Structure formats: structure tokens, C-alpha cells
Amino acid sequence: MSHSSPADGAAPLVARLVERHGATWVGADSVETFLAGDGDRVLFFHGDPVRFPEGVDVAVVLPELQAAFPGRFTVGVTTRADEDRLAARFGAQRWPSLVFLRDGRYVTTIAGMLDWTDFVARVGAALAMPTSRAPIALAAADAGPGCH
């Protein structure tokens, strides 16, 4: 049995979101459980910390964004092992990205690192938006009743 951990390949400040800030690791085996939770959820695609150093910056800002919107959203951090598969499912095309979901449905994506005031404005807007279609077809990953 391998000694792999969900934190493998993630920057320490990304792992700290789970260890200290109440986020959850989300991989291919746990994404349905994450999506089944009520309310607004943010899936954090952080990427390789060497190729995408902005992911570490977003990891530092994310708990502050949660504090700015107390109790408004839960954070899931993608595992590096499943990040590409999850990105394809939710249409994340840039790292880092925050994919907003509500009641298991796509809302919007905020990509990259932003200035604080821009981040607060964009997160506030995301929390007020209705659900919509992800930028790609979800039919293969989400073929169930009511899918059209």
C-alpha cells in the first residue's frame, strides 16, 4: 500500500487550508460527497506551486475571504492527483481557480490572484449569482435524472 496523502504535491500553505482553516481535500473519490453538501461551496484548483505560484497567494487570501463572508461558503481543495480530472469536469482552465458551486451545481469561476477589493467584489457577486452551466458539458460526469 502506498503512503500517498491528499496533500502530496501541494504547497504547505495550500495544505494549511485543510489543516488549520476547515477546508476539505477533494479528489475523484470524494467529489460527490463534497457536492452533496448544502449551500455555497468553493473548489480551489491550486496547481503545481512551482508552475503556478499564484496558487499559494490565493491559499493565503482564501481564509480572509471566508472571514469577509462569514458562514457563506465551504472550501474544498483539489488533490493534485485528481486536479486535472476535476478541472475537466468543472471547466477550470486556469490555475489557480476558485470554482463556485451551489447545491451541487456550477455557479461561476474566479481565476487567478486578484487585488483584495476585486476579490471581495467578485466573491460577493458569485455568492449572489444563480447556478448555471459549467463552461463544458457535464453530461458524461453527471448523467442522471433531470440532465438535459
Short mmCIF file of N, CA and C in Angstrom, two decimals:
data_model
loop_
_atom_site.label_atom_id
_atom_site.label_comp_id
_atom_site.label_asym_id
_atom_site.label_seq_id
_atom_site.Cartn_x
_atom_site.Cartn_y
_atom_site.Cartn_z
N MET A 1 0.85 -1.18 0.00
CA MET A 1 0.00 0.00 0.00
C MET A 1 0.89 1.24 0.00
N SER A 2 0.57 2.21 -0.83
CA SER A 2 1.40 3.40 -0.93
C SER A 2 1.11 4.32 0.25
N HIS A 3 2.04 5.22 0.46
CA HIS A 3 1.90 6.17 1.56
C HIS A 3 1.46 7.53 1.05
N SER A 4 0.65 7.53 -0.02
CA SER A 4 0.23 8.81 -0.59
C SER A 4 -0.74 9.51 0.34
N SER A 5 -0.70 10.81 0.27
CA SER A 5 -1.55 11.66 1.09
C SER A 5 -2.26 12.63 0.15
N PRO A 6 -3.45 13.10 0.51
CA PRO A 6 -4.10 14.10 -0.34
C PRO A 6 -3.24 15.34 -0.52
N ALA A 7 -2.36 15.62 0.44
CA ALA A 7 -1.51 16.81 0.39
C ALA A 7 -0.32 16.65 -0.54
N ASP A 8 -0.06 15.44 -1.05
CA ASP A 8 1.09 15.22 -1.93
C ASP A 8 1.06 16.18 -3.11
N GLY A 9 2.16 16.89 -3.31
CA GLY A 9 2.28 17.81 -4.44
C GLY A 9 1.72 19.19 -4.18
N ALA A 10 1.08 19.39 -3.04
CA ALA A 10 0.51 20.69 -2.71
C ALA A 10 1.51 21.51 -1.90
N ALA A 11 1.49 22.82 -2.10
CA ALA A 11 2.33 23.71 -1.30
C ALA A 11 1.89 23.65 0.16
N PRO A 12 2.81 23.84 1.11
CA PRO A 12 2.44 23.82 2.53
C PRO A 12 1.31 24.80 2.87
N LEU A 13 1.31 25.98 2.27
CA LEU A 13 0.24 26.94 2.57
C LEU A 13 -1.11 26.49 2.02
N VAL A 14 -1.10 25.66 0.98
CA VAL A 14 -2.34 25.08 0.46
C VAL A 14 -2.82 24.01 1.44
N ALA A 15 -1.90 23.14 1.87
CA ALA A 15 -2.26 22.09 2.84
C ALA A 15 -2.78 22.70 4.14
N ARG A 16 -2.27 23.86 4.50
CA ARG A 16 -2.70 24.52 5.73
C ARG A 16 -4.18 24.89 5.71
N LEU A 17 -4.75 25.10 4.49
CA LEU A 17 -6.19 25.36 4.40
C LEU A 17 -6.99 24.23 5.02
N VAL A 18 -6.52 23.00 4.81
CA VAL A 18 -7.20 21.83 5.37
C VAL A 18 -6.82 21.65 6.83
N GLU A 19 -5.53 21.77 7.13
CA GLU A 19 -5.05 21.51 8.48
C GLU A 19 -5.55 22.52 9.51
N ARG A 20 -5.66 23.80 9.11
CA ARG A 20 -5.97 24.84 10.09
C ARG A 20 -7.21 25.66 9.80
N HIS A 21 -7.73 25.61 8.58
CA HIS A 21 -8.82 26.52 8.23
C HIS A 21 -10.12 25.83 7.84
N GLY A 22 -10.23 24.54 8.14
CA GLY A 22 -11.51 23.84 7.95
C GLY A 22 -11.87 23.45 6.54
N ALA A 23 -10.93 23.58 5.59
CA ALA A 23 -11.21 23.13 4.23
C ALA A 23 -11.13 21.60 4.18
N THR A 24 -11.58 21.03 3.09
CA THR A 24 -11.61 19.58 2.90
C THR A 24 -10.83 19.24 1.64
N TRP A 25 -10.05 18.16 1.68
CA TRP A 25 -9.42 17.67 0.44
C TRP A 25 -10.52 17.08 -0.42
N VAL A 26 -10.51 17.38 -1.71
CA VAL A 26 -11.50 16.84 -2.63
C VAL A 26 -10.76 16.17 -3.79
N GLY A 27 -11.00 14.87 -3.93
CA GLY A 27 -10.44 14.10 -5.03
C GLY A 27 -11.57 13.43 -5.79
N ALA A 28 -11.20 12.62 -6.77
CA ALA A 28 -12.21 11.93 -7.58
C ALA A 28 -13.11 11.06 -6.72
N ASP A 29 -12.56 10.51 -5.64
CA ASP A 29 -13.34 9.61 -4.77
C ASP A 29 -14.21 10.35 -3.76
N SER A 30 -14.01 11.65 -3.60
CA SER A 30 -14.78 12.38 -2.58
C SER A 30 -15.56 13.58 -3.14
N VAL A 31 -15.46 13.81 -4.46
CA VAL A 31 -16.12 14.99 -5.02
C VAL A 31 -17.64 14.93 -4.88
N GLU A 32 -18.23 13.75 -5.01
CA GLU A 32 -19.70 13.65 -4.89
C GLU A 32 -20.16 13.99 -3.48
N THR A 33 -19.39 13.56 -2.48
CA THR A 33 -19.71 13.90 -1.09
C THR A 33 -19.62 15.40 -0.88
N PHE A 34 -18.56 16.02 -1.43
CA PHE A 34 -18.40 17.47 -1.32
C PHE A 34 -19.58 18.19 -1.98
N LEU A 35 -19.95 17.75 -3.17
CA LEU A 35 -21.05 18.39 -3.91
C LEU A 35 -22.39 18.20 -3.21
N ALA A 36 -22.56 17.12 -2.47
CA ALA A 36 -23.83 16.81 -1.83
C ALA A 36 -24.12 17.74 -0.65
N GLY A 37 -23.10 18.45 -0.17
CA GLY A 37 -23.31 19.35 0.95
C GLY A 37 -24.19 20.52 0.55
N ASP A 38 -24.89 21.08 1.52
CA ASP A 38 -25.79 22.19 1.27
C ASP A 38 -25.03 23.49 1.08
N GLY A 39 -25.66 24.39 0.37
CA GLY A 39 -25.17 25.75 0.28
C GLY A 39 -24.02 25.95 -0.69
N ASP A 40 -23.38 27.11 -0.55
CA ASP A 40 -22.31 27.51 -1.45
C ASP A 40 -21.01 26.81 -1.06
N ARG A 41 -20.32 26.34 -2.10
CA ARG A 41 -19.06 25.63 -1.92
C ARG A 41 -18.08 26.16 -2.95
N VAL A 42 -16.83 26.25 -2.55
CA VAL A 42 -15.77 26.71 -3.45
C VAL A 42 -14.75 25.61 -3.58
N LEU A 43 -14.49 25.21 -4.80
CA LEU A 43 -13.48 24.20 -5.09
C LEU A 43 -12.23 24.94 -5.56
N PHE A 44 -11.14 24.80 -4.80
CA PHE A 44 -9.91 25.52 -5.06
C PHE A 44 -8.95 24.66 -5.88
N PHE A 45 -8.72 25.09 -7.12
CA PHE A 45 -7.75 24.47 -8.01
C PHE A 45 -6.46 25.28 -7.89
N HIS A 46 -5.45 24.71 -7.23
CA HIS A 46 -4.24 25.46 -6.90
C HIS A 46 -3.08 25.18 -7.83
N GLY A 47 -3.04 23.99 -8.42
CA GLY A 47 -1.98 23.66 -9.36
C GLY A 47 -0.62 23.43 -8.72
N ASP A 48 0.34 23.13 -9.56
CA ASP A 48 1.72 22.91 -9.14
C ASP A 48 2.27 24.23 -8.61
N PRO A 49 2.77 24.25 -7.35
CA PRO A 49 3.22 25.52 -6.77
C PRO A 49 4.43 26.13 -7.48
N VAL A 50 5.21 25.33 -8.19
CA VAL A 50 6.35 25.88 -8.93
C VAL A 50 5.87 26.55 -10.22
N ARG A 51 4.99 25.88 -10.94
CA ARG A 51 4.47 26.44 -12.20
C ARG A 51 3.45 27.54 -11.99
N PHE A 52 2.69 27.44 -10.89
CA PHE A 52 1.61 28.39 -10.62
C PHE A 52 1.74 28.97 -9.21
N PRO A 53 2.75 29.81 -8.98
CA PRO A 53 2.97 30.35 -7.63
C PRO A 53 1.80 31.18 -7.11
N GLU A 54 0.97 31.71 -8.01
CA GLU A 54 -0.22 32.46 -7.56
C GLU A 54 -1.15 31.58 -6.72
N GLY A 55 -1.09 30.26 -6.91
CA GLY A 55 -1.93 29.35 -6.12
C GLY A 55 -1.65 29.50 -4.63
N VAL A 56 -0.39 29.72 -4.28
CA VAL A 56 -0.03 29.93 -2.88
C VAL A 56 -0.61 31.24 -2.38
N ASP A 57 -0.57 32.28 -3.22
CA ASP A 57 -1.16 33.58 -2.84
C ASP A 57 -2.65 33.44 -2.58
N VAL A 58 -3.35 32.72 -3.46
CA VAL A 58 -4.79 32.53 -3.27
C VAL A 58 -5.05 31.72 -2.00
N ALA A 59 -4.18 30.74 -1.71
CA ALA A 59 -4.34 29.95 -0.48
C ALA A 59 -4.23 30.82 0.76
N VAL A 60 -3.41 31.85 0.71
CA VAL A 60 -3.26 32.76 1.85
C VAL A 60 -4.49 33.65 1.99
N VAL A 61 -5.05 34.09 0.87
CA VAL A 61 -6.19 35.01 0.88
C VAL A 61 -7.52 34.30 1.16
N LEU A 62 -7.62 33.03 0.80
CA LEU A 62 -8.90 32.32 0.90
C LEU A 62 -9.52 32.34 2.31
N PRO A 63 -8.75 32.10 3.39
CA PRO A 63 -9.37 32.20 4.72
C PRO A 63 -9.86 33.61 5.04
N GLU A 64 -9.17 34.62 4.50
CA GLU A 64 -9.60 36.00 4.70
C GLU A 64 -10.91 36.27 3.95
N LEU A 65 -11.03 35.68 2.76
CA LEU A 65 -12.29 35.82 2.02
C LEU A 65 -13.43 35.14 2.78
N GLN A 66 -13.15 33.97 3.39
CA GLN A 66 -14.18 33.31 4.19
C GLN A 66 -14.58 34.19 5.37
N ALA A 67 -13.61 34.86 5.97
CA ALA A 67 -13.90 35.74 7.11
C ALA A 67 -14.72 36.95 6.66
N ALA A 68 -14.49 37.42 5.43
CA ALA A 68 -15.24 38.56 4.91
C ALA A 68 -16.70 38.20 4.61
N PHE A 69 -16.95 36.91 4.40
CA PHE A 69 -18.31 36.40 4.13
C PHE A 69 -18.59 35.27 5.11
N PRO A 70 -18.73 35.60 6.41
CA PRO A 70 -18.81 34.56 7.44
C PRO A 70 -19.94 33.55 7.21
N GLY A 71 -19.55 32.29 7.21
CA GLY A 71 -20.52 31.21 7.07
C GLY A 71 -21.15 31.08 5.71
N ARG A 72 -20.68 31.82 4.72
CA ARG A 72 -21.33 31.83 3.42
C ARG A 72 -20.89 30.71 2.49
N PHE A 73 -19.65 30.20 2.65
CA PHE A 73 -19.21 29.13 1.75
C PHE A 73 -18.20 28.22 2.43
N THR A 74 -18.21 26.99 1.98
CA THR A 74 -17.30 25.94 2.42
C THR A 74 -16.24 25.76 1.34
N VAL A 75 -15.01 25.48 1.77
CA VAL A 75 -13.91 25.34 0.80
C VAL A 75 -13.48 23.88 0.68
N GLY A 76 -13.33 23.44 -0.56
CA GLY A 76 -12.72 22.16 -0.88
C GLY A 76 -11.44 22.42 -1.66
N VAL A 77 -10.39 21.71 -1.34
CA VAL A 77 -9.10 21.88 -2.00
C VAL A 77 -8.86 20.63 -2.85
N THR A 78 -8.67 20.82 -4.14
CA THR A 78 -8.46 19.66 -5.01
C THR A 78 -7.14 18.98 -4.68
N THR A 79 -7.16 17.66 -4.76
CA THR A 79 -5.90 16.93 -4.62
C THR A 79 -5.15 17.06 -5.93
N ARG A 80 -3.84 17.16 -5.86
CA ARG A 80 -3.04 17.29 -7.08
C ARG A 80 -3.24 16.06 -7.97
N ALA A 81 -3.41 14.88 -7.35
CA ALA A 81 -3.56 13.65 -8.12
C ALA A 81 -4.78 13.67 -9.02
N ASP A 82 -5.85 14.33 -8.58
CA ASP A 82 -7.12 14.33 -9.34
C ASP A 82 -7.47 15.70 -9.91
N GLU A 83 -6.58 16.67 -9.77
CA GLU A 83 -6.91 18.04 -10.16
C GLU A 83 -7.27 18.17 -11.64
N ASP A 84 -6.52 17.52 -12.53
CA ASP A 84 -6.82 17.64 -13.96
C ASP A 84 -8.19 17.04 -14.29
N ARG A 85 -8.50 15.89 -13.71
CA ARG A 85 -9.80 15.25 -13.96
C ARG A 85 -10.94 16.13 -13.45
N LEU A 86 -10.77 16.71 -12.26
CA LEU A 86 -11.80 17.59 -11.71
C LEU A 86 -11.90 18.89 -12.51
N ALA A 87 -10.76 19.40 -12.98
CA ALA A 87 -10.77 20.62 -13.79
C ALA A 87 -11.58 20.40 -15.07
N ALA A 88 -11.42 19.24 -15.69
CA ALA A 88 -12.17 18.93 -16.90
C ALA A 88 -13.67 18.88 -16.59
N ARG A 89 -14.01 18.32 -15.45
CA ARG A 89 -15.43 18.21 -15.09
C ARG A 89 -16.08 19.58 -14.85
N PHE A 90 -15.34 20.48 -14.20
CA PHE A 90 -15.92 21.77 -13.81
C PHE A 90 -15.49 22.93 -14.70
N GLY A 91 -14.75 22.64 -15.75
CA GLY A 91 -14.39 23.68 -16.71
C GLY A 91 -13.32 24.64 -16.23
N ALA A 92 -12.55 24.27 -15.21
CA ALA A 92 -11.45 25.13 -14.76
C ALA A 92 -10.34 25.05 -15.80
N GLN A 93 -9.97 26.19 -16.34
CA GLN A 93 -8.98 26.22 -17.42
C GLN A 93 -7.72 26.95 -17.04
N ARG A 94 -7.67 27.52 -15.85
CA ARG A 94 -6.50 28.28 -15.42
C ARG A 94 -6.22 27.99 -13.95
N TRP A 95 -4.96 27.98 -13.60
CA TRP A 95 -4.58 27.77 -12.20
C TRP A 95 -3.95 29.05 -11.69
N PRO A 96 -4.29 29.48 -10.51
CA PRO A 96 -5.33 28.94 -9.64
C PRO A 96 -6.72 29.38 -10.08
N SER A 97 -7.72 28.61 -9.65
CA SER A 97 -9.12 28.96 -9.89
C SER A 97 -9.96 28.60 -8.68
N LEU A 98 -10.95 29.42 -8.43
CA LEU A 98 -11.97 29.14 -7.42
C LEU A 98 -13.26 28.86 -8.18
N VAL A 99 -13.72 27.63 -8.13
CA VAL A 99 -14.96 27.25 -8.79
C VAL A 99 -16.08 27.27 -7.75
N PHE A 100 -17.06 28.13 -7.97
CA PHE A 100 -18.18 28.27 -7.05
C PHE A 100 -19.30 27.32 -7.47
N LEU A 101 -19.83 26.60 -6.48
CA LEU A 101 -20.88 25.61 -6.69
C LEU A 101 -21.96 25.86 -5.63
N ARG A 102 -23.18 25.54 -5.98
CA ARG A 102 -24.26 25.65 -5.00
C ARG A 102 -25.17 24.45 -5.16
N ASP A 103 -25.39 23.76 -4.05
CA ASP A 103 -26.26 22.58 -4.06
C ASP A 103 -25.87 21.61 -5.19
N GLY A 104 -24.56 21.46 -5.38
CA GLY A 104 -24.04 20.51 -6.37
C GLY A 104 -24.00 21.02 -7.79
N ARG A 105 -24.41 22.27 -8.03
CA ARG A 105 -24.45 22.82 -9.39
C ARG A 105 -23.45 23.95 -9.55
N TYR A 106 -22.94 24.10 -10.77
CA TYR A 106 -21.96 25.12 -11.09
C TYR A 106 -22.57 26.52 -10.99
N VAL A 107 -21.79 27.47 -10.46
CA VAL A 107 -22.20 28.87 -10.42
C VAL A 107 -21.27 29.70 -11.31
N THR A 108 -19.99 29.78 -10.96
CA THR A 108 -19.03 30.57 -11.73
C THR A 108 -17.62 30.20 -11.31
N THR A 109 -16.64 30.75 -12.01
CA THR A 109 -15.23 30.55 -11.68
C THR A 109 -14.54 31.90 -11.58
N ILE A 110 -13.72 32.04 -10.56
CA ILE A 110 -12.83 33.20 -10.44
C ILE A 110 -11.42 32.65 -10.61
N ALA A 111 -10.74 33.10 -11.66
CA ALA A 111 -9.40 32.59 -11.96
C ALA A 111 -8.33 33.60 -11.60
N GLY A 112 -7.20 33.09 -11.13
CA GLY A 112 -6.04 33.93 -10.84
C GLY A 112 -6.11 34.61 -9.49
N MET A 113 -5.06 35.38 -9.22
CA MET A 113 -4.96 36.17 -7.99
C MET A 113 -5.42 37.58 -8.31
N LEU A 114 -6.26 38.14 -7.45
CA LEU A 114 -6.79 39.48 -7.65
C LEU A 114 -6.41 40.39 -6.49
N ASP A 115 -6.53 41.69 -6.69
CA ASP A 115 -6.42 42.63 -5.58
C ASP A 115 -7.56 42.34 -4.61
N TRP A 116 -7.34 42.67 -3.34
CA TRP A 116 -8.31 42.37 -2.29
C TRP A 116 -9.70 42.91 -2.62
N THR A 117 -9.80 44.17 -2.99
CA THR A 117 -11.13 44.75 -3.25
C THR A 117 -11.81 44.06 -4.43
N ASP A 118 -11.03 43.70 -5.44
CA ASP A 118 -11.60 42.97 -6.58
C ASP A 118 -12.06 41.58 -6.16
N PHE A 119 -11.24 40.91 -5.33
CA PHE A 119 -11.62 39.57 -4.85
C PHE A 119 -12.92 39.63 -4.06
N VAL A 120 -13.02 40.58 -3.15
CA VAL A 120 -14.23 40.70 -2.33
C VAL A 120 -15.45 40.96 -3.22
N ALA A 121 -15.29 41.84 -4.19
CA ALA A 121 -16.41 42.15 -5.10
C ALA A 121 -16.80 40.93 -5.92
N ARG A 122 -15.83 40.21 -6.44
CA ARG A 122 -16.12 39.04 -7.28
C ARG A 122 -16.74 37.91 -6.46
N VAL A 123 -16.24 37.68 -5.24
CA VAL A 123 -16.82 36.63 -4.39
C VAL A 123 -18.25 37.01 -4.00
N GLY A 124 -18.47 38.27 -3.65
CA GLY A 124 -19.83 38.73 -3.33
C GLY A 124 -20.77 38.51 -4.50
N ALA A 125 -20.30 38.84 -5.70
CA ALA A 125 -21.12 38.63 -6.90
C ALA A 125 -21.39 37.14 -7.12
N ALA A 126 -20.37 36.31 -6.94
CA ALA A 126 -20.52 34.87 -7.14
C ALA A 126 -21.56 34.29 -6.18
N LEU A 127 -21.54 34.76 -4.93
CA LEU A 127 -22.48 34.25 -3.94
C LEU A 127 -23.92 34.68 -4.24
N ALA A 128 -24.08 35.73 -5.03
CA ALA A 128 -25.41 36.22 -5.39
C ALA A 128 -25.92 35.67 -6.71
N MET A 129 -25.04 35.04 -7.50
CA MET A 129 -25.42 34.53 -8.83
C MET A 129 -26.26 33.27 -8.73
N PRO A 130 -27.14 33.07 -9.72
CA PRO A 130 -27.83 31.78 -9.81
C PRO A 130 -26.88 30.72 -10.37
N THR A 131 -27.25 29.47 -10.20
CA THR A 131 -26.46 28.40 -10.80
C THR A 131 -26.60 28.48 -12.32
N SER A 132 -25.63 27.91 -13.02
CA SER A 132 -25.65 27.93 -14.48
C SER A 132 -24.93 26.69 -14.99
N ARG A 133 -24.68 26.68 -16.27
CA ARG A 133 -23.93 25.58 -16.85
C ARG A 133 -22.44 25.85 -16.69
N ALA A 134 -21.69 24.79 -16.41
CA ALA A 134 -20.23 24.91 -16.39
C ALA A 134 -19.77 25.20 -17.81
N PRO A 135 -18.57 25.72 -17.97
CA PRO A 135 -18.08 26.06 -19.31
C PRO A 135 -17.97 24.87 -20.26
N ILE A 136 -18.10 23.66 -19.75
CA ILE A 136 -18.07 22.46 -20.60
C ILE A 136 -19.28 21.60 -20.27
N ALA A 137 -19.57 20.65 -21.14
CA ALA A 137 -20.70 19.75 -20.89
C ALA A 137 -20.37 18.82 -19.73
N LEU A 138 -21.29 18.74 -18.80
CA LEU A 138 -21.11 17.86 -17.64
C LEU A 138 -21.83 16.53 -17.83
N ALA A 139 -22.45 16.32 -18.97
CA ALA A 139 -23.32 15.15 -19.16
C ALA A 139 -22.61 13.84 -18.85
N ALA A 140 -21.39 13.66 -19.26
CA ALA A 140 -20.70 12.40 -19.05
C ALA A 140 -20.45 12.15 -17.57
N ALA A 141 -20.09 13.19 -16.84
CA ALA A 141 -19.79 13.03 -15.43
C ALA A 141 -21.04 13.10 -14.56
N ASP A 142 -22.12 13.65 -15.10
CA ASP A 142 -23.28 13.95 -14.28
C ASP A 142 -24.57 13.49 -14.96
N ALA A 143 -24.52 12.33 -15.60
CA ALA A 143 -25.70 11.86 -16.33
C ALA A 143 -26.67 11.24 -15.34
N GLY A 144 -27.65 11.99 -14.98
CA GLY A 144 -28.64 11.49 -14.06
C GLY A 144 -29.99 12.06 -14.42
N PRO A 145 -31.01 11.78 -13.63
CA PRO A 145 -32.34 12.31 -13.91
C PRO A 145 -32.30 13.84 -13.94
N GLY A 146 -33.03 14.41 -14.84
CA GLY A 146 -33.11 15.85 -14.94
C GLY A 146 -32.00 16.48 -15.74
N CYS A 147 -31.09 15.67 -16.22
CA CYS A 147 -29.98 16.20 -17.03
C CYS A 147 -30.49 16.41 -18.46
N HIS A 148 -30.17 17.58 -19.10
CA HIS A 148 -30.64 17.80 -20.45
C HIS A 148 -29.55 18.23 -21.38
#
